[in-house]
Short mmCIF file of C-alpha atoms in Angstrom, two decimals:
data_model
loop_
_atom_site.label_atom_id
_atom_site.label_comp_id
_atom_site.label_asym_id
_atom_site.label_seq_id
_atom_site.Cartn_x
_atom_site.Cartn_y
_atom_site.Cartn_z
CA MET A 193 2.12 -11.58 26.03
CA PRO A 194 3.30 -8.21 24.78
CA HIS A 195 2.45 -8.98 21.04
CA PHE A 196 0.58 -11.48 18.74
CA ILE A 197 2.09 -14.40 16.75
CA HIS A 198 1.14 -16.66 13.86
CA ARG A 199 2.59 -19.38 11.96
CA PHE A 200 1.95 -20.63 8.70
CA PRO A 201 3.83 -22.34 5.58
CA VAL A 202 4.86 -20.22 2.45
CA ASN A 203 2.24 -21.16 -0.21
CA TRP A 204 3.57 -21.91 -3.91
CA VAL A 205 1.49 -19.07 -5.25
CA ASP A 206 3.44 -16.45 -3.36
CA THR A 207 6.51 -17.39 -4.69
CA ASP A 208 7.74 -15.69 -8.02
CA GLY A 209 10.31 -16.88 -10.86
CA LEU A 210 13.15 -16.83 -8.64
CA ALA A 211 11.70 -19.33 -6.25
CA VAL A 212 11.16 -16.89 -3.48
CA VAL A 213 8.33 -15.22 -1.97
CA HIS A 214 7.51 -11.99 -3.70
CA PHE A 215 8.21 -8.89 -1.86
CA SER A 216 4.53 -7.74 -1.65
CA ASN A 217 3.46 -10.92 -0.15
CA TYR A 218 5.40 -10.30 3.10
CA LEU A 219 3.13 -7.06 3.32
CA ARG A 220 0.09 -9.43 3.09
CA TYR A 221 1.75 -11.72 5.44
CA PHE A 222 1.71 -8.82 7.95
CA GLU A 223 -2.24 -7.97 7.03
CA LYS A 224 -2.99 -11.57 7.44
CA THR A 225 -1.37 -11.77 10.99
CA GLU A 226 -3.45 -8.73 11.86
CA GLU A 227 -6.65 -10.51 10.79
CA GLU A 228 -5.87 -13.54 12.99
CA PHE A 229 -5.18 -11.30 15.89
CA TYR A 230 -8.33 -9.38 15.56
CA ARG A 231 -10.41 -12.52 15.17
CA SER A 232 -8.62 -13.74 18.32
CA ALA A 233 -9.34 -10.75 20.29
CA GLY A 234 -13.07 -10.94 19.89
CA GLY A 235 -13.72 -9.68 16.32
CA GLU A 236 -12.54 -5.99 15.30
CA SER A 237 -14.17 -7.15 11.98
CA SER A 238 -17.51 -7.16 13.10
CA LEU A 239 -17.31 -4.38 15.01
CA MET A 240 -16.05 -2.51 12.14
CA ARG A 241 -19.20 -3.40 10.10
CA GLU A 242 -21.32 -2.46 12.82
CA ARG A 243 -19.93 1.01 13.13
CA GLY A 244 -19.20 1.27 9.53
CA ILE A 245 -15.69 2.24 9.98
CA ALA A 246 -12.48 0.92 8.57
CA PHE A 247 -8.70 1.12 8.98
CA PRO A 248 -7.14 1.74 5.59
CA ARG A 249 -2.85 1.87 5.66
CA VAL A 250 -1.55 5.52 5.33
CA GLU A 251 1.89 4.12 5.55
CA VAL A 252 3.97 1.17 5.09
CA LYS A 253 7.62 0.42 5.32
CA CYS A 254 9.27 -3.01 4.98
CA THR A 255 13.08 -4.18 4.98
CA TYR A 256 13.93 -7.53 3.59
CA THR A 257 17.01 -9.44 4.85
CA TYR A 258 16.61 -13.17 4.14
CA PRO A 259 14.30 -14.66 1.45
CA CYS A 260 11.27 -17.35 2.23
CA ARG A 261 10.92 -20.25 -0.37
CA TYR A 262 8.02 -22.54 -0.82
CA GLY A 263 7.29 -24.88 2.06
CA ASP A 264 9.34 -22.93 4.34
CA ILE A 265 7.71 -22.30 7.74
CA VAL A 266 6.99 -18.42 8.54
CA GLN A 267 6.48 -17.10 11.91
CA THR A 268 5.25 -13.58 11.90
CA GLU A 269 5.03 -11.26 14.84
CA ILE A 270 3.03 -7.91 15.61
CA TRP A 271 2.92 -5.55 18.31
CA LEU A 272 1.40 -2.13 18.84
CA ASP A 273 4.04 0.81 18.42
CA ARG A 274 1.53 3.89 18.97
CA LEU A 275 -1.99 4.44 19.55
CA THR A 276 -3.24 7.96 19.01
CA ASP A 277 -7.20 9.07 19.01
CA ARG A 278 -7.27 8.56 14.98
CA SER A 279 -4.60 6.16 14.09
CA VAL A 280 -2.45 3.48 15.27
CA ARG A 281 1.26 1.99 14.25
CA ILE A 282 1.87 -1.78 14.24
CA ASN A 283 5.01 -3.09 13.65
CA PHE A 284 5.84 -6.51 12.30
CA ILE A 285 8.48 -9.11 12.13
CA VAL A 286 8.68 -11.97 9.41
CA LYS A 287 10.91 -14.86 10.67
CA ASN A 288 11.97 -17.91 8.13
CA VAL A 289 11.46 -20.41 10.92
CA SER A 290 12.78 -23.46 8.58
CA GLU A 291 16.01 -21.24 7.94
CA ASP A 292 16.22 -19.56 11.24
CA ARG A 293 16.55 -16.32 9.90
CA VAL A 294 14.61 -13.04 10.27
CA SER A 295 13.08 -12.12 6.56
CA ALA A 296 11.34 -9.30 6.89
CA GLU A 297 10.52 -6.33 9.37
CA GLY A 298 8.53 -3.11 8.89
CA TYR A 299 5.42 -1.24 10.41
CA ALA A 300 2.07 0.28 9.02
CA VAL A 301 0.25 3.35 10.09
CA LEU A 302 -3.48 2.82 9.99
CA VAL A 303 -6.14 5.66 10.32
CA CYS A 304 -9.79 5.16 11.30
CA VAL A 305 -12.16 6.37 8.56
CA GLU A 306 -16.02 6.22 8.15
CA THR A 307 -16.65 3.98 5.20
CA ALA A 308 -19.45 6.22 4.19
CA GLY A 309 -17.33 9.03 2.64
CA TRP A 310 -14.29 7.83 3.43
CA LYS A 311 -13.65 10.52 6.20
CA ALA A 312 -11.35 10.44 9.15
CA ALA A 313 -12.92 9.37 12.29
CA VAL A 314 -11.84 8.94 16.05
CA ILE A 315 -11.32 5.49 17.06
CA PRO A 316 -14.15 4.14 19.25
CA ASP A 317 -13.18 2.72 22.62
CA GLU A 318 -14.31 -0.68 21.89
CA VAL A 319 -11.93 -0.91 19.09
CA ARG A 320 -9.12 0.89 20.94
CA GLU A 321 -9.29 -1.57 23.55
CA ILE A 322 -8.67 -4.32 21.20
CA PHE A 323 -5.34 -2.73 19.78
CA GLU A 324 -4.38 -2.05 23.63
CA LYS A 325 -4.03 -5.86 23.64
CA LEU A 326 -1.46 -5.60 20.99
CA ARG A 327 1.14 -4.00 23.46
CA MET B 190 -14.52 -7.95 -36.22
CA PRO B 191 -15.96 -11.18 -34.37
CA HIS B 192 -14.35 -11.05 -31.31
CA PHE B 193 -12.22 -8.84 -28.88
CA ILE B 194 -8.13 -8.84 -28.42
CA HIS B 195 -5.74 -7.70 -26.10
CA ARG B 196 -1.97 -7.73 -25.56
CA PHE B 197 0.29 -7.17 -22.59
CA PRO B 198 3.67 -8.50 -21.22
CA VAL B 199 3.91 -11.22 -18.54
CA ASN B 200 4.53 -9.28 -15.28
CA TRP B 201 7.10 -10.66 -12.79
CA VAL B 202 4.51 -11.08 -9.97
CA ASP B 203 2.49 -13.34 -12.34
CA THR B 204 5.07 -16.15 -12.21
CA ASP B 205 5.72 -18.91 -9.63
CA GLY B 206 8.47 -20.97 -8.39
CA LEU B 207 9.08 -22.38 -11.79
CA ALA B 208 9.32 -19.30 -13.31
CA VAL B 209 6.05 -19.96 -15.14
CA VAL B 210 2.66 -18.00 -15.17
CA HIS B 211 0.68 -19.26 -12.13
CA PHE B 212 -2.37 -21.32 -13.56
CA SER B 213 -4.85 -19.09 -11.69
CA ASN B 214 -3.38 -15.94 -13.47
CA TYR B 215 -4.81 -17.29 -16.82
CA LEU B 216 -8.28 -16.83 -15.46
CA ARG B 217 -7.24 -13.17 -14.26
CA TYR B 218 -5.90 -12.53 -17.64
CA PHE B 219 -9.34 -13.37 -19.06
CA GLU B 220 -10.94 -11.23 -16.80
CA LYS B 221 -8.66 -8.30 -17.31
CA THR B 222 -9.68 -8.70 -21.16
CA GLU B 223 -13.30 -8.51 -20.33
CA GLU B 224 -12.74 -5.47 -18.57
CA GLU B 225 -10.69 -4.23 -21.51
CA PHE B 226 -13.63 -5.07 -23.68
CA TYR B 227 -16.20 -3.52 -21.60
CA ARG B 228 -14.38 -0.19 -21.33
CA SER B 229 -13.97 -0.01 -25.30
CA ALA B 230 -17.71 -1.09 -25.59
CA GLY B 231 -19.00 1.88 -23.37
CA GLY B 232 -18.63 0.97 -19.89
CA GLU B 233 -20.61 -1.92 -18.80
CA SER B 234 -19.18 -0.79 -15.38
CA SER B 235 -20.77 2.34 -14.80
CA LEU B 236 -23.99 0.83 -16.25
CA MET B 237 -23.84 -1.98 -13.64
CA ARG B 238 -23.25 0.37 -10.82
CA GLU B 239 -26.30 2.65 -11.90
CA ARG B 240 -28.45 -0.55 -12.35
CA GLY B 241 -27.17 -2.33 -9.10
CA ILE B 242 -26.34 -5.21 -11.13
CA ALA B 243 -22.89 -7.60 -11.39
CA PHE B 244 -22.01 -10.60 -13.43
CA PRO B 245 -20.55 -13.37 -11.14
CA ARG B 246 -19.07 -16.21 -12.52
CA VAL B 247 -20.72 -19.61 -11.87
CA GLU B 248 -18.66 -21.66 -14.17
CA VAL B 249 -15.09 -21.50 -15.33
CA LYS B 250 -12.87 -23.76 -17.41
CA CYS B 251 -9.36 -23.65 -18.40
CA THR B 252 -7.05 -25.99 -20.19
CA TYR B 253 -3.04 -25.34 -20.19
CA THR B 254 -1.08 -26.46 -23.14
CA TYR B 255 2.37 -24.09 -23.01
CA PRO B 256 3.56 -22.04 -20.19
CA CYS B 257 3.98 -18.26 -20.30
CA ARG B 258 7.37 -16.61 -18.89
CA TYR B 259 8.17 -13.39 -17.24
CA GLY B 260 8.50 -10.82 -20.51
CA ASP B 261 6.45 -13.02 -22.63
CA ILE B 262 4.05 -10.90 -24.63
CA VAL B 263 0.49 -12.56 -24.44
CA GLN B 264 -2.30 -12.22 -26.57
CA THR B 265 -6.16 -12.90 -25.20
CA GLU B 266 -8.86 -13.04 -27.15
CA ILE B 267 -12.56 -13.43 -25.78
CA TRP B 268 -15.79 -13.95 -27.64
CA LEU B 269 -19.43 -14.54 -27.08
CA ASP B 270 -20.50 -18.33 -26.91
CA ARG B 271 -23.93 -18.09 -25.91
CA LEU B 272 -26.42 -15.35 -24.58
CA THR B 273 -29.52 -16.12 -22.52
CA ASP B 274 -32.04 -13.95 -20.79
CA ARG B 275 -29.84 -14.43 -17.63
CA SER B 276 -26.33 -15.64 -18.40
CA VAL B 277 -23.73 -15.12 -20.75
CA ARG B 278 -21.02 -17.73 -21.77
CA ILE B 279 -17.82 -16.24 -22.58
CA ASN B 280 -14.97 -18.07 -24.60
CA PHE B 281 -11.11 -17.21 -24.10
CA ILE B 282 -7.85 -18.11 -25.39
CA VAL B 283 -4.32 -16.76 -24.19
CA LYS B 284 -1.53 -17.17 -26.67
CA ASN B 285 2.18 -16.88 -25.97
CA VAL B 286 3.02 -14.25 -28.76
CA SER B 287 6.52 -14.55 -28.01
CA GLU B 288 6.74 -18.23 -28.42
CA ASP B 289 3.85 -18.43 -31.01
CA ARG B 290 2.07 -21.31 -28.88
CA VAL B 291 -1.31 -21.36 -27.36
CA SER B 292 -0.95 -21.29 -23.67
CA ALA B 293 -4.30 -21.60 -22.28
CA GLU B 294 -7.95 -21.82 -23.42
CA GLY B 295 -11.18 -21.94 -21.90
CA TYR B 296 -14.42 -20.29 -20.64
CA ALA B 297 -16.69 -18.73 -18.30
CA VAL B 298 -20.33 -18.62 -17.66
CA LEU B 299 -21.69 -15.43 -16.08
CA VAL B 300 -25.18 -14.53 -14.53
CA CYS B 301 -26.68 -11.46 -14.07
CA VAL B 302 -27.30 -10.45 -10.09
CA GLU B 303 -28.94 -7.88 -8.33
CA THR B 304 -26.05 -6.75 -5.84
CA ALA B 305 -28.49 -5.94 -3.31
CA GLY B 306 -29.50 -9.40 -2.15
CA TRP B 307 -27.26 -11.13 -4.72
CA LYS B 308 -30.40 -12.35 -6.39
CA ALA B 309 -30.40 -13.77 -9.98
CA ALA B 310 -31.51 -10.99 -12.71
CA VAL B 311 -32.45 -10.61 -16.17
CA ILE B 312 -29.98 -9.11 -18.23
CA PRO B 313 -30.96 -5.28 -18.68
CA ASP B 314 -30.91 -4.43 -22.78
CA GLU B 315 -28.33 -1.98 -22.36
CA VAL B 316 -25.85 -4.73 -21.20
CA ARG B 317 -27.09 -7.07 -23.34
CA GLU B 318 -26.27 -5.08 -26.34
CA ILE B 319 -22.64 -4.62 -25.10
CA PHE B 320 -22.25 -8.63 -24.76
CA GLU B 321 -23.57 -8.88 -28.53
CA LYS B 322 -20.68 -6.72 -29.55
CA LEU B 323 -18.36 -10.18 -28.62
CA ARG B 324 -20.10 -11.95 -31.21
CA MET C 280 -10.04 -41.32 5.99
CA PRO C 281 -11.16 -41.04 2.25
CA HIS C 282 -10.08 -37.44 1.53
CA PHE C 283 -8.13 -34.66 3.17
CA ILE C 284 -9.80 -31.55 4.82
CA HIS C 285 -8.54 -28.24 5.53
CA ARG C 286 -10.04 -25.00 7.52
CA PHE C 287 -9.02 -21.65 7.33
CA PRO C 288 -10.42 -18.10 7.65
CA VAL C 289 -11.19 -15.91 4.31
CA ASN C 290 -8.45 -13.08 4.27
CA TRP C 291 -9.19 -9.56 3.51
CA VAL C 292 -7.08 -9.40 0.56
CA ASP C 293 -9.06 -12.22 -1.38
CA THR C 294 -12.01 -10.25 -1.56
CA ASP C 295 -13.02 -7.87 -4.52
CA GLY C 296 -14.92 -5.06 -4.68
CA LEU C 297 -18.29 -6.74 -4.22
CA ALA C 298 -16.66 -8.10 -0.81
CA VAL C 299 -16.79 -11.49 -2.01
CA VAL C 300 -14.02 -13.71 -2.66
CA HIS C 301 -12.71 -13.13 -6.04
CA PHE C 302 -13.48 -16.35 -8.41
CA SER C 303 -9.48 -17.06 -8.95
CA ASN C 304 -8.91 -17.45 -5.48
CA TYR C 305 -11.13 -20.62 -4.67
CA LEU C 306 -8.93 -22.11 -7.24
CA ARG C 307 -5.91 -20.88 -5.02
CA TYR C 308 -7.64 -22.46 -1.72
CA PHE C 309 -7.67 -25.68 -3.61
CA GLU C 310 -3.86 -25.44 -4.41
CA LYS C 311 -3.29 -24.37 -0.75
CA THR C 312 -5.34 -27.56 0.37
CA GLU C 313 -3.14 -29.72 -1.74
CA GLU C 314 0.03 -28.21 -0.52
CA GLU C 315 -1.21 -28.75 3.09
CA PHE C 316 -2.20 -32.64 2.31
CA TYR C 317 1.51 -33.03 0.56
CA ARG C 318 3.13 -32.02 3.72
CA SER C 319 0.90 -33.71 6.00
CA ALA C 320 1.63 -36.78 3.74
CA GLY C 321 5.47 -36.86 4.12
CA GLY C 322 6.70 -33.95 1.59
CA GLU C 323 5.87 -34.40 -2.00
CA SER C 324 7.69 -30.95 -2.53
CA SER C 325 10.88 -32.36 -1.20
CA LEU C 326 10.53 -35.34 -3.26
CA MET C 327 9.64 -33.31 -6.52
CA ARG C 328 12.83 -31.26 -5.81
CA GLU C 329 15.10 -34.09 -5.39
CA ARG C 330 13.72 -35.71 -8.73
CA GLY C 331 13.28 -32.76 -10.47
CA ILE C 332 9.77 -33.46 -11.74
CA ALA C 333 6.99 -31.07 -11.07
CA PHE C 334 2.95 -31.16 -11.43
CA PRO C 335 1.47 -28.69 -13.40
CA ARG C 336 -2.02 -28.34 -14.07
CA VAL C 337 -3.46 -29.00 -17.50
CA GLU C 338 -7.23 -28.55 -16.76
CA VAL C 339 -9.22 -27.03 -13.94
CA LYS C 340 -12.84 -26.69 -13.82
CA CYS C 341 -14.80 -24.91 -11.21
CA THR C 342 -18.29 -24.00 -10.44
CA TYR C 343 -19.50 -21.37 -7.89
CA THR C 344 -22.83 -21.45 -6.09
CA TYR C 345 -22.27 -19.30 -2.95
CA PRO C 346 -20.15 -16.39 -1.96
CA CYS C 347 -17.48 -16.22 0.83
CA ARG C 348 -16.88 -13.23 2.61
CA TYR C 349 -14.06 -11.90 4.56
CA GLY C 350 -13.86 -13.64 8.00
CA ASP C 351 -15.83 -16.41 6.56
CA ILE C 352 -14.56 -19.90 7.72
CA VAL C 353 -13.67 -21.90 4.51
CA GLN C 354 -13.72 -26.02 4.53
CA THR C 355 -11.73 -27.00 1.67
CA GLU C 356 -11.90 -31.00 0.75
CA ILE C 357 -10.02 -32.78 -1.85
CA TRP C 358 -9.67 -36.25 -2.87
CA LEU C 359 -8.36 -38.55 -5.85
CA ASP C 360 -10.55 -39.15 -8.81
CA ARG C 361 -8.12 -40.88 -11.39
CA LEU C 362 -4.51 -41.76 -11.03
CA THR C 363 -2.80 -42.78 -14.36
CA ASP C 364 1.12 -43.45 -14.96
CA ARG C 365 1.57 -39.70 -16.06
CA SER C 366 -1.55 -37.77 -14.38
CA VAL C 367 -3.83 -37.31 -11.68
CA ARG C 368 -7.24 -35.66 -11.11
CA ILE C 369 -8.03 -34.21 -8.14
CA ASN C 370 -11.46 -33.27 -6.93
CA PHE C 371 -12.18 -30.48 -4.45
CA ILE C 372 -14.92 -28.73 -2.92
CA VAL C 373 -14.91 -25.43 -0.71
CA LYS C 374 -17.43 -24.90 2.01
CA ASN C 375 -18.50 -21.65 3.51
CA VAL C 376 -18.60 -23.01 7.06
CA SER C 377 -20.01 -19.83 8.61
CA GLU C 378 -23.02 -20.01 6.18
CA ASP C 379 -23.20 -23.58 6.08
CA ARG C 380 -23.08 -23.63 2.26
CA VAL C 381 -21.34 -25.21 -0.45
CA SER C 382 -19.44 -22.36 -2.28
CA ALA C 383 -17.52 -24.06 -5.00
CA GLU C 384 -16.47 -27.35 -6.34
CA GLY C 385 -14.36 -28.59 -9.27
CA TYR C 386 -11.18 -30.59 -10.21
CA ALA C 387 -8.07 -29.95 -11.63
CA VAL C 388 -5.99 -32.58 -13.88
CA LEU C 389 -2.01 -32.67 -13.29
CA VAL C 390 0.70 -34.03 -15.17
CA CYS C 391 4.12 -34.98 -14.35
CA VAL C 392 6.85 -33.12 -16.10
CA GLU C 393 10.60 -33.04 -15.82
CA THR C 394 11.42 -29.58 -14.60
CA ALA C 395 14.59 -29.63 -17.00
CA GLY C 396 13.06 -29.31 -20.42
CA TRP C 397 9.39 -29.17 -19.26
CA LYS C 398 8.58 -32.69 -20.50
CA ALA C 399 5.98 -35.23 -19.82
CA ALA C 400 7.01 -38.11 -17.39
CA VAL C 401 5.91 -41.09 -15.72
CA ILE C 402 4.98 -40.35 -11.94
CA PRO C 403 7.60 -41.98 -9.82
CA ASP C 404 6.28 -44.71 -7.42
CA GLU C 405 7.25 -42.72 -4.28
CA VAL C 406 5.22 -39.78 -5.34
CA ARG C 407 2.36 -41.97 -6.61
CA GLU C 408 2.11 -43.61 -3.13
CA ILE C 409 1.18 -40.11 -1.83
CA PHE C 410 -1.42 -39.64 -4.30
CA GLU C 411 -3.03 -42.99 -3.38
CA LYS C 412 -3.39 -41.64 0.13
CA LEU C 413 -6.13 -39.17 -1.24
CA ARG C 414 -8.23 -41.88 -2.20
CA MET D 130 12.32 13.20 -20.09
CA PRO D 131 13.72 12.80 -16.45
CA HIS D 132 11.40 9.75 -15.27
CA PHE D 133 9.25 7.10 -17.06
CA ILE D 134 5.41 7.27 -16.83
CA HIS D 135 3.32 4.36 -17.46
CA ARG D 136 -0.61 4.56 -17.50
CA PHE D 137 -3.39 1.54 -17.07
CA PRO D 138 -6.61 0.99 -15.67
CA VAL D 139 -7.44 -0.55 -12.23
CA ASN D 140 -8.31 -4.17 -12.67
CA TRP D 141 -11.33 -5.77 -10.75
CA VAL D 142 -9.08 -7.92 -8.93
CA ASP D 143 -6.81 -5.34 -7.67
CA THR D 144 -9.98 -4.08 -5.64
CA ASP D 145 -10.76 -5.49 -1.98
CA GLY D 146 -13.91 -5.54 0.28
CA LEU D 147 -14.07 -1.83 0.32
CA ALA D 148 -14.27 -1.61 -3.34
CA VAL D 149 -10.86 0.11 -3.56
CA VAL D 150 -7.22 -1.02 -4.73
CA HIS D 151 -5.83 -3.04 -1.75
CA PHE D 152 -2.68 -1.53 -0.46
CA SER D 153 0.17 -4.05 -1.54
CA ASN D 154 -1.11 -3.66 -5.08
CA TYR D 155 0.30 -0.08 -5.33
CA LEU D 156 3.68 -2.00 -4.77
CA ARG D 157 2.90 -3.98 -7.66
CA TYR D 158 1.95 -1.40 -10.00
CA PHE D 159 5.38 0.31 -8.96
CA GLU D 160 6.96 -2.92 -9.80
CA LYS D 161 5.05 -3.16 -13.32
CA THR D 162 5.94 0.17 -13.94
CA GLU D 163 9.93 -0.41 -13.59
CA GLU D 164 9.30 -3.60 -15.77
CA GLU D 165 7.81 -1.48 -18.59
CA PHE D 166 10.77 0.91 -18.07
CA TYR D 167 13.28 -1.95 -18.34
CA ARG D 168 11.54 -3.31 -21.70
CA SER D 169 11.32 0.08 -23.37
CA ALA D 170 15.08 0.76 -22.28
CA GLY D 171 16.38 -2.25 -24.10
CA GLY D 172 15.67 -5.38 -21.91
CA GLU D 173 17.29 -5.21 -18.34
CA SER D 174 15.47 -8.90 -17.94
CA SER D 175 17.39 -10.81 -20.65
CA LEU D 176 20.62 -9.01 -19.44
CA MET D 177 19.76 -10.04 -15.91
CA ARG D 178 19.11 -13.75 -17.38
CA GLU D 179 22.41 -13.65 -19.28
CA ARG D 180 24.55 -12.73 -16.59
CA GLY D 181 22.84 -14.51 -13.69
CA ILE D 182 21.84 -11.43 -11.84
CA ALA D 183 18.37 -9.93 -10.26
CA PHE D 184 17.70 -7.13 -8.15
CA PRO D 185 15.64 -7.90 -5.16
CA ARG D 186 14.12 -5.19 -3.12
CA VAL D 187 15.75 -4.84 0.36
CA GLU D 188 13.62 -1.79 1.47
CA VAL D 189 10.39 -0.43 0.44
CA LYS D 190 8.29 2.56 1.58
CA CYS D 191 4.79 3.90 0.50
CA THR D 192 2.19 6.22 1.77
CA TYR D 193 -1.46 6.46 0.63
CA THR D 194 -3.29 9.62 0.36
CA TYR D 195 -6.46 8.72 -1.73
CA PRO D 196 -8.06 5.41 -3.16
CA CYS D 197 -8.05 4.13 -6.46
CA ARG D 198 -11.23 2.27 -7.68
CA TYR D 199 -12.14 -0.28 -10.25
CA GLY D 200 -11.88 1.38 -13.76
CA ASP D 201 -9.99 4.42 -12.49
CA ILE D 202 -7.14 5.15 -14.77
CA VAL D 203 -3.65 5.27 -13.01
CA GLN D 204 -0.50 7.05 -14.04
CA THR D 205 2.60 5.78 -12.39
CA GLU D 206 5.73 7.60 -12.41
CA ILE D 207 9.05 6.21 -11.66
CA TRP D 208 12.56 8.09 -11.31
CA LEU D 209 16.31 7.28 -9.83
CA ASP D 210 16.90 8.58 -7.12
CA ARG D 211 20.28 7.17 -6.02
CA LEU D 212 22.69 4.73 -7.53
CA THR D 213 25.58 3.33 -6.31
CA ASP D 214 28.15 0.35 -6.98
CA ARG D 215 25.69 -2.15 -5.76
CA SER D 216 22.26 -0.69 -5.05
CA VAL D 217 19.54 1.51 -6.64
CA ARG D 218 17.11 3.41 -5.08
CA ILE D 219 13.78 4.29 -7.37
CA ASN D 220 11.09 6.63 -6.20
CA PHE D 221 7.55 6.32 -7.35
CA ILE D 222 4.23 7.91 -7.44
CA VAL D 223 0.99 6.54 -8.24
CA LYS D 224 -1.67 9.25 -9.70
CA ASN D 225 -5.70 8.52 -9.68
CA VAL D 226 -6.05 10.34 -13.21
CA SER D 227 -9.63 9.76 -13.13
CA GLU D 228 -9.94 11.70 -9.92
CA ASP D 229 -6.90 13.90 -10.62
CA ARG D 230 -5.50 12.96 -7.08
CA VAL D 231 -2.09 11.70 -6.10
CA SER D 232 -3.11 8.19 -4.44
CA ALA D 233 0.45 6.75 -3.10
CA GLU D 234 4.05 7.78 -3.32
CA GLY D 235 7.22 5.96 -2.19
CA TYR D 236 10.24 4.24 -2.89
CA ALA D 237 12.09 0.99 -3.16
CA VAL D 238 16.08 0.11 -2.86
CA LEU D 239 17.12 -2.95 -4.98
CA VAL D 240 20.38 -4.56 -4.48
CA CYS D 241 22.59 -6.59 -7.37
CA VAL D 242 22.74 -10.01 -6.53
CA GLU D 243 24.13 -13.28 -8.29
CA THR D 244 21.26 -15.62 -8.41
CA ALA D 245 23.19 -18.76 -7.98
CA GLY D 246 24.01 -18.33 -4.33
CA TRP D 247 21.84 -15.12 -3.41
CA LYS D 248 25.22 -12.99 -2.97
CA ALA D 249 25.77 -9.42 -3.25
CA ALA D 250 27.30 -8.28 -6.50
CA VAL D 251 28.41 -4.84 -8.45
CA ILE D 252 25.92 -3.77 -10.73
CA PRO D 253 27.39 -4.55 -14.16
CA ASP D 254 27.83 -1.55 -16.63
CA GLU D 255 25.40 -2.31 -19.05
CA VAL D 256 22.65 -2.31 -16.48
CA ARG D 257 23.83 0.84 -14.72
CA GLU D 258 23.43 2.62 -17.94
CA ILE D 259 20.08 1.36 -18.06
CA PHE D 260 19.39 2.75 -14.60
CA GLU D 261 21.06 6.07 -15.60
CA LYS D 262 18.11 6.59 -18.31
CA LEU D 263 15.73 6.87 -15.37
CA ARG D 264 17.48 10.19 -14.03
#
């Protein structure tokens, strides 16, 4: 399978005063999907902790095409767009399954840093292999 | 002055699909007010970091009486209810100034812990003095 | 089954600067569990929309006994404590399954209101039956 | 003055498990600054409500260059980049004043919609004038 798919319902707290999901929460849905992927792929999170590295975002972009509302089922999909020695670019799409529409799409660029000192670092091979599974 | 007062507008992101502030955000308003107080009282935050302690909540209660909406001006008030060797209870009230109504009130009990090990600790005198200013 | 159980992992965005779940998010976990229950019980949400009613919280209480961290699996349990003509009290517990500890417990009191006018209302029988399933 | 400036401290709840502001919150800081501007410029929010329009984002981009931590003072700046009949592009920058660094910059494209029906609409002149003040 070329990419990772996740499905969950919109929670009430995600909506704003227009009864639609707040724009910032699509980016949180994206991150949540990454987390689900790492978990399924063998725990990048514990690897990260052992090695003292993290993957902060240095760039995100998102376009919005259709709202999601409380109770709508959301399907998120992520896939690897580019992997270099020190960075990874992941694309994402959020679909409103209940309405059969694309809600949002975009990408994030993540870089590898040492958490002690917050310095750029080379992505360790073991973590690299995990990202490769997203292709 | 017996307690600390803070004022700020309701942000859009704080509201939910009924166009009112989500119930969990009143508790965040309360914490935000504490932070403003600590800042004004001479920086409990840096004290905490130096000493390796933190004040996690062990109990919170909140009653809700009137909604706040986007753009409403909120006034929060906090005061010391009880201070022991190891814990502090702070009361709070959130007023909807724009509507001249009380929106929420409650309290939180905080305990002192050493962040290394997450163990209960005695509140240092310097921090104690800061809490005393809330009486 | 006397109550409703839900399980999910802690997301990164739920944690705060001490790398533990922010206290306000346990209350969001509670609400999320309610939503999952309503969905499983036949859609209180659409019932609510049709009838123009909502269930704002008028009281919440939570005690905290053990932290949850990123990646920990959380199990939430909710059950009906009291049901009157106009209000319902639901209890909850959040367990840190990964650490085999109780993290938080508490309750919320919800009242029925007409969303037009935000006035107290009697809980409709159909919705009542849904709450009864939580006993 | 060519653009609008806002200043506020980082709140604890904005930070994540690495003790830095979560990437999604820079976008919320941006929106919060817009709100402050609208308020200062004479209340786009009430105008919007009267006219039944809203300005959902259709595109956001953000690059991140330096973290903000709890207690850091943040300065946000926003300015008008482009104004058409139906959309507006606003740029923003988030500075970490305490560390004298640029933390994040980006933009958002907002379109005018009628809230009843969620249909694209022409920006009313009165609201247009408010956006012009951001030049």
